[in-house]
């Protein structure tokens, strides 16, 4: 006749307690890992949205270069929708990009001042019209703006853990600005 084991004996309780604690630790670690992965995915998605907003902003600048500014509201010119959305994304997910975005906002203000001056000269016929591609002041402003955008792209990519990928369709290339219904940018 076999003896029935005593389930309350220390020989059985210690291993059962150890298994229970190990299971609780594994479950907690798994939950923490899942939350961290979800936060990283949300941050990465926000980073891609920020990059797309900045690219849409460069297309907006390219389009307004030749467009008379009188048809636009001052609010839209002072902070265009793509740039406003980039500021919101920065505030929500990337506060460390604040100084770089401030630099971009400063160059935007200077470029808008330039475009207003050119627009006034064009309307009053006070000076012969010089195309933007031949104006060194315009190129200086755009170079500063592109440098600010490059820094934002690079820093954002580093913050989302995408610093090693090559990107396409960034900056103010004609292919992006003429095809605004393209798919969002992704690394190659």
PDB file of C-alpha atoms in Angstrom:
ATOM      1  CA  UNK A   1       0.000   0.000   0.000  1.00  0.00           C
ATOM      2  CA  UNK A   2       1.341   3.324  -0.984  1.00  0.00           C
ATOM      3  CA  UNK A   3       1.342   6.258   1.297  1.00  0.00           C
ATOM      4  CA  UNK A   4      -0.373   9.395   0.127  1.00  0.00           C
ATOM      5  CA  UNK A   5       2.122  12.289   0.053  1.00  0.00           C
ATOM      6  CA  UNK A   6       1.484  15.155   2.407  1.00  0.00           C
ATOM      7  CA  UNK A   7       1.003  18.220   0.173  1.00  0.00           C
ATOM      8  CA  UNK A   8       1.567  20.557   3.102  1.00  0.00           C
ATOM      9  CA  UNK A   9       4.949  19.092   3.896  1.00  0.00           C
ATOM     10  CA  UNK A  10       7.951  21.416   3.327  1.00  0.00           C
ATOM     11  CA  UNK A  11       9.314  19.068   0.675  1.00  0.00           C
ATOM     12  CA  UNK A  12       6.352  19.980  -1.569  1.00  0.00           C
ATOM     13  CA  UNK A  13       5.669  23.580  -0.523  1.00  0.00           C
ATOM     14  CA  UNK A  14       9.129  24.991  -1.216  1.00  0.00           C
ATOM     15  CA  UNK A  15       9.331  23.850  -4.858  1.00  0.00           C
ATOM     16  CA  UNK A  16       5.721  24.920  -5.481  1.00  0.00           C
ATOM     17  CA  UNK A  17       6.392  28.354  -3.980  1.00  0.00           C
ATOM     18  CA  UNK A  18       9.570  28.664  -6.051  1.00  0.00           C
ATOM     19  CA  UNK A  19       7.676  27.780  -9.240  1.00  0.00           C
ATOM     20  CA  UNK A  20       4.943  30.281  -8.377  1.00  0.00           C
ATOM     21  CA  UNK A  21       7.453  33.092  -7.725  1.00  0.00           C
ATOM     22  CA  UNK A  22       9.347  32.262 -10.912  1.00  0.00           C
ATOM     23  CA  UNK A  23       6.109  32.353 -12.903  1.00  0.00           C
ATOM     24  CA  UNK A  24       5.164  35.756 -11.387  1.00  0.00           C
ATOM     25  CA  UNK A  25       8.622  37.179 -12.180  1.00  0.00           C
ATOM     26  CA  UNK A  26       8.472  35.940 -15.784  1.00  0.00           C
ATOM     27  CA  UNK A  27       4.957  37.356 -16.233  1.00  0.00           C
ATOM     28  CA  UNK A  28       6.019  40.735 -14.813  1.00  0.00           C
ATOM     29  CA  UNK A  29       9.120  40.897 -16.990  1.00  0.00           C
ATOM     30  CA  UNK A  30       7.089  39.952 -20.053  1.00  0.00           C
ATOM     31  CA  UNK A  31       4.542  42.689 -19.304  1.00  0.00           C
ATOM     32  CA  UNK A  32       7.313  45.298 -18.797  1.00  0.00           C
ATOM     33  CA  UNK A  33       8.944  44.248 -22.054  1.00  0.00           C
ATOM     34  CA  UNK A  34       5.627  44.456 -23.929  1.00  0.00           C
ATOM     35  CA  UNK A  35       4.970  47.957 -22.553  1.00  0.00           C
ATOM     36  CA  UNK A  36       8.478  49.124 -23.475  1.00  0.00           C
ATOM     37  CA  UNK A  37       8.092  47.710 -26.994  1.00  0.00           C
ATOM     38  CA  UNK A  38       4.710  49.448 -27.359  1.00  0.00           C
ATOM     39  CA  UNK A  39       6.179  52.789 -26.201  1.00  0.00           C
ATOM     40  CA  UNK A  40       9.101  52.386 -28.607  1.00  0.00           C
ATOM     41  CA  UNK A  41       6.710  51.613 -31.476  1.00  0.00           C
ATOM     42  CA  UNK A  42       4.586  54.685 -30.677  1.00  0.00           C
ATOM     43  CA  UNK A  43       7.706  56.853 -30.475  1.00  0.00           C
ATOM     44  CA  UNK A  44       9.040  55.441 -33.750  1.00  0.00           C
ATOM     45  CA  UNK A  45       5.694  56.082 -35.442  1.00  0.00           C
ATOM     46  CA  UNK A  46       5.686  59.646 -34.096  1.00  0.00           C
ATOM     47  CA  UNK A  47       9.240  60.067 -35.398  1.00  0.00           C
ATOM     48  CA  UNK A  48       8.204  58.979 -38.880  1.00  0.00           C
ATOM     49  CA  UNK A  49       5.225  61.355 -38.715  1.00  0.00           C
ATOM     50  CA  UNK A  50       7.547  64.185 -37.662  1.00  0.00           C
ATOM     51  CA  UNK A  51       9.882  63.460 -40.576  1.00  0.00           C
ATOM     52  CA  UNK A  52       6.929  63.407 -42.975  1.00  0.00           C
ATOM     53  CA  UNK A  53       5.681  66.743 -41.580  1.00  0.00           C
ATOM     54  CA  UNK A  54       9.108  68.280 -42.112  1.00  0.00           C
ATOM     55  CA  UNK A  55       9.210  66.958 -45.676  1.00  0.00           C
ATOM     56  CA  UNK A  56       5.710  68.319 -46.317  1.00  0.00           C
ATOM     57  CA  UNK A  57       6.916  71.650 -44.952  1.00  0.00           C
ATOM     58  CA  UNK A  58       9.777  71.725 -47.481  1.00  0.00           C
ATOM     59  CA  UNK A  59       7.262  71.036 -50.252  1.00  0.00           C
ATOM     60  CA  UNK A  60       5.109  73.870 -48.877  1.00  0.00           C
ATOM     61  CA  UNK A  61       8.127  76.221 -49.020  1.00  0.00           C
ATOM     62  CA  UNK A  62       8.937  75.172 -52.584  1.00  0.00           C
ATOM     63  CA  UNK A  63       5.369  75.788 -53.663  1.00  0.00           C
ATOM     64  CA  UNK A  64       5.186  79.228 -52.013  1.00  0.00           C
ATOM     65  CA  UNK A  65       8.461  80.350 -53.538  1.00  0.00           C
ATOM     66  CA  UNK A  66       6.702  81.338 -56.771  1.00  0.00           C
ATOM     67  CA  UNK A  67       3.164  81.774 -55.464  1.00  0.00           C
ATOM     68  CA  UNK A  68       1.894  85.290 -54.616  1.00  0.00           C
ATOM     69  CA  UNK A  69       1.571  85.493 -50.842  1.00  0.00           C
ATOM     70  CA  UNK A  70      -1.493  87.731 -50.875  1.00  0.00           C
ATOM     71  CA  UNK A  71      -3.780  84.731 -51.397  1.00  0.00           C
ATOM     72  CA  UNK A  72      -2.653  83.176 -48.119  1.00  0.00           C
ATOM     73  CA  UNK A  73      -3.779  84.052 -44.619  1.00  0.00           C
ATOM     74  CA  UNK A  74      -1.084  85.514 -42.345  1.00  0.00           C
ATOM     75  CA  UNK A  75      -1.640  82.692 -39.840  1.00  0.00           C
ATOM     76  CA  UNK A  76      -0.936  80.065 -42.485  1.00  0.00           C
ATOM     77  CA  UNK A  77       2.210  81.879 -43.590  1.00  0.00           C
ATOM     78  CA  UNK A  78       3.525  82.417 -40.070  1.00  0.00           C
ATOM     79  CA  UNK A  79       3.071  78.772 -39.097  1.00  0.00           C
ATOM     80  CA  UNK A  80       2.051  76.484 -41.973  1.00  0.00           C
ATOM     81  CA  UNK A  81       0.044  73.387 -41.097  1.00  0.00           C
ATOM     82  CA  UNK A  82       2.904  70.866 -41.612  1.00  0.00           C
ATOM     83  CA  UNK A  83       5.208  72.935 -39.402  1.00  0.00           C
ATOM     84  CA  UNK A  84       2.492  73.338 -36.752  1.00  0.00           C
ATOM     85  CA  UNK A  85       1.979  69.566 -36.711  1.00  0.00           C
ATOM     86  CA  UNK A  86       5.743  69.061 -36.407  1.00  0.00           C
ATOM     87  CA  UNK A  87       5.753  71.368 -33.376  1.00  0.00           C
ATOM     88  CA  UNK A  88       2.917  69.363 -31.794  1.00  0.00           C
ATOM     89  CA  UNK A  89       4.731  66.067 -32.386  1.00  0.00           C
ATOM     90  CA  UNK A  90       7.925  67.531 -30.947  1.00  0.00           C
ATOM     91  CA  UNK A  91       6.063  68.726 -27.850  1.00  0.00           C
ATOM     92  CA  UNK A  92       4.377  65.356 -27.330  1.00  0.00           C
ATOM     93  CA  UNK A  93       7.237  62.970 -28.087  1.00  0.00           C
ATOM     94  CA  UNK A  94      10.572  64.721 -28.664  1.00  0.00           C
ATOM     95  CA  UNK A  95      11.089  67.719 -26.332  1.00  0.00           C
ATOM     96  CA  UNK A  96      14.853  67.379 -26.809  1.00  0.00           C
ATOM     97  CA  UNK A  97      14.382  68.579 -30.420  1.00  0.00           C
ATOM     98  CA  UNK A  98      13.218  71.969 -29.139  1.00  0.00           C
ATOM     99  CA  UNK A  99      16.383  73.966 -29.939  1.00  0.00           C
ATOM    100  CA  UNK A 100      16.590  72.544 -33.467  1.00  0.00           C
ATOM    101  CA  UNK A 101      12.927  73.207 -34.176  1.00  0.00           C
ATOM    102  CA  UNK A 102      13.307  76.718 -32.797  1.00  0.00           C
ATOM    103  CA  UNK A 103      16.170  77.240 -35.252  1.00  0.00           C
ATOM    104  CA  UNK A 104      13.906  76.022 -38.076  1.00  0.00           C
ATOM    105  CA  UNK A 105      11.124  78.374 -36.976  1.00  0.00           C
ATOM    106  CA  UNK A 106      13.601  81.247 -36.994  1.00  0.00           C
ATOM    107  CA  UNK A 107      14.741  80.439 -40.539  1.00  0.00           C
ATOM    108  CA  UNK A 108      11.091  80.100 -41.569  1.00  0.00           C
ATOM    109  CA  UNK A 109      10.370  83.600 -40.290  1.00  0.00           C
ATOM    110  CA  UNK A 110      13.373  85.000 -42.179  1.00  0.00           C
ATOM    111  CA  UNK A 111      12.361  83.211 -45.372  1.00  0.00           C
ATOM    112  CA  UNK A 112       8.786  84.491 -45.095  1.00  0.00           C
ATOM    113  CA  UNK A 113      10.128  88.035 -44.659  1.00  0.00           C
ATOM    114  CA  UNK A 114      12.218  87.567 -47.792  1.00  0.00           C
ATOM    115  CA  UNK A 115       9.261  86.208 -49.775  1.00  0.00           C
ATOM    116  CA  UNK A 116       7.051  89.110 -48.612  1.00  0.00           C
ATOM    117  CA  UNK A 117       9.700  91.613 -49.690  1.00  0.00           C
ATOM    118  CA  UNK A 118      10.011  89.915 -53.071  1.00  0.00           C
ATOM    119  CA  UNK A 119       6.243  89.808 -53.400  1.00  0.00           C
ATOM    120  CA  UNK A 120       5.962  93.548 -52.695  1.00  0.00           C
ATOM    121  CA  UNK A 121       8.710  94.313 -55.202  1.00  0.00           C
ATOM    122  CA  UNK A 122       6.979  92.137 -57.771  1.00  0.00           C
ATOM    123  CA  UNK A 123       3.616  93.849 -57.243  1.00  0.00           C
ATOM    124  CA  UNK A 124       4.993  97.391 -57.277  1.00  0.00           C
ATOM    125  CA  UNK A 125       7.416  96.701 -60.124  1.00  0.00           C
ATOM    126  CA  UNK A 126      10.038  98.665 -58.120  1.00  0.00           C
ATOM    127  CA  UNK A 127      12.879  96.431 -59.138  1.00  0.00           C
ATOM    128  CA  UNK A 128      13.541  94.066 -61.999  1.00  0.00           C
ATOM    129  CA  UNK A 129      12.336  90.583 -61.116  1.00  0.00           C
ATOM    130  CA  UNK A 130      15.208  88.268 -60.373  1.00  0.00           C
ATOM    131  CA  UNK A 131      14.428  84.543 -60.227  1.00  0.00           C
ATOM    132  CA  UNK A 132      14.996  82.867 -56.891  1.00  0.00           C
ATOM    133  CA  UNK A 133      17.602  80.520 -58.285  1.00  0.00           C
ATOM    134  CA  UNK A 134      19.735  83.579 -59.163  1.00  0.00           C
ATOM    135  CA  UNK A 135      19.341  85.348 -55.810  1.00  0.00           C
ATOM    136  CA  UNK A 136      22.222  84.697 -53.382  1.00  0.00           C
ATOM    137  CA  UNK A 137      20.143  85.887 -50.404  1.00  0.00           C
ATOM    138  CA  UNK A 138      17.473  83.307 -51.162  1.00  0.00           C
ATOM    139  CA  UNK A 139      20.118  80.570 -51.421  1.00  0.00           C
ATOM    140  CA  UNK A 140      21.667  81.635 -48.129  1.00  0.00           C
ATOM    141  CA  UNK A 141      18.285  81.451 -46.389  1.00  0.00           C
ATOM    142  CA  UNK A 142      17.455  78.079 -47.940  1.00  0.00           C
ATOM    143  CA  UNK A 143      20.898  76.696 -47.077  1.00  0.00           C
ATOM    144  CA  UNK A 144      20.364  77.653 -43.434  1.00  0.00           C
ATOM    145  CA  UNK A 145      16.897  76.166 -43.526  1.00  0.00           C
ATOM    146  CA  UNK A 146      18.158  72.947 -45.128  1.00  0.00           C
ATOM    147  CA  UNK A 147      20.893  72.701 -42.494  1.00  0.00           C
ATOM    148  CA  UNK A 148      18.255  73.011 -39.746  1.00  0.00           C
ATOM    149  CA  UNK A 149      16.114  70.374 -41.480  1.00  0.00           C
ATOM    150  CA  UNK A 150      19.100  68.039 -41.911  1.00  0.00           C
ATOM    151  CA  UNK A 151      19.863  68.337 -38.199  1.00  0.00           C
ATOM    152  CA  UNK A 152      16.241  67.627 -37.312  1.00  0.00           C
ATOM    153  CA  UNK A 153      16.097  64.609 -39.619  1.00  0.00           C
ATOM    154  CA  UNK A 154      19.320  63.202 -38.208  1.00  0.00           C
ATOM    155  CA  UNK A 155      18.462  63.806 -34.552  1.00  0.00           C
ATOM    156  CA  UNK A 156      14.935  62.436 -34.957  1.00  0.00           C
ATOM    157  CA  UNK A 157      16.241  59.307 -36.666  1.00  0.00           C
ATOM    158  CA  UNK A 158      18.707  58.796 -33.824  1.00  0.00           C
ATOM    159  CA  UNK A 159      15.993  59.254 -31.207  1.00  0.00           C
ATOM    160  CA  UNK A 160      13.779  56.592 -32.778  1.00  0.00           C
ATOM    161  CA  UNK A 161      16.684  54.194 -33.221  1.00  0.00           C
ATOM    162  CA  UNK A 162      16.847  54.533 -36.978  1.00  0.00           C
ATOM    163  CA  UNK A 163      20.261  56.143 -37.274  1.00  0.00           C
ATOM    164  CA  UNK A 164      21.767  53.536 -39.581  1.00  0.00           C
ATOM    165  CA  UNK A 165      19.166  53.516 -42.384  1.00  0.00           C
ATOM    166  CA  UNK A 166      19.441  55.466 -45.612  1.00  0.00           C
ATOM    167  CA  UNK A 167      16.429  57.664 -46.287  1.00  0.00           C
ATOM    168  CA  UNK A 168      14.907  58.723 -49.538  1.00  0.00           C
ATOM    169  CA  UNK A 169      12.597  61.594 -50.470  1.00  0.00           C
ATOM    170  CA  UNK A 170      13.890  63.980 -47.836  1.00  0.00           C
ATOM    171  CA  UNK A 171      14.646  67.686 -48.174  1.00  0.00           C
ATOM    172  CA  UNK A 172      13.036  69.792 -50.839  1.00  0.00           C
ATOM    173  CA  UNK A 173      13.441  67.607 -53.887  1.00  0.00           C
ATOM    174  CA  UNK A 174      11.034  68.137 -56.746  1.00  0.00           C
ATOM    175  CA  UNK A 175       9.960  64.505 -56.836  1.00  0.00           C
ATOM    176  CA  UNK A 176       8.523  64.714 -53.339  1.00  0.00           C
ATOM    177  CA  UNK A 177       6.958  68.148 -53.676  1.00  0.00           C
ATOM    178  CA  UNK A 178       5.240  67.279 -56.942  1.00  0.00           C
ATOM    179  CA  UNK A 179       3.832  64.006 -55.644  1.00  0.00           C
ATOM    180  CA  UNK A 180       2.217  64.846 -52.327  1.00  0.00           C
ATOM    181  CA  UNK A 181      -0.013  61.775 -52.505  1.00  0.00           C
ATOM    182  CA  UNK A 182       2.951  59.417 -52.216  1.00  0.00           C
ATOM    183  CA  UNK A 183       3.271  56.932 -49.412  1.00  0.00           C
ATOM    184  CA  UNK A 184       4.904  58.133 -46.189  1.00  0.00           C
ATOM    185  CA  UNK A 185       8.654  57.948 -46.022  1.00  0.00           C
ATOM    186  CA  UNK A 186      10.381  54.867 -44.746  1.00  0.00           C
ATOM    187  CA  UNK A 187      13.988  53.830 -44.509  1.00  0.00           C
ATOM    188  CA  UNK A 188      15.465  51.854 -47.383  1.00  0.00           C
TER     189      UNK A 188
END
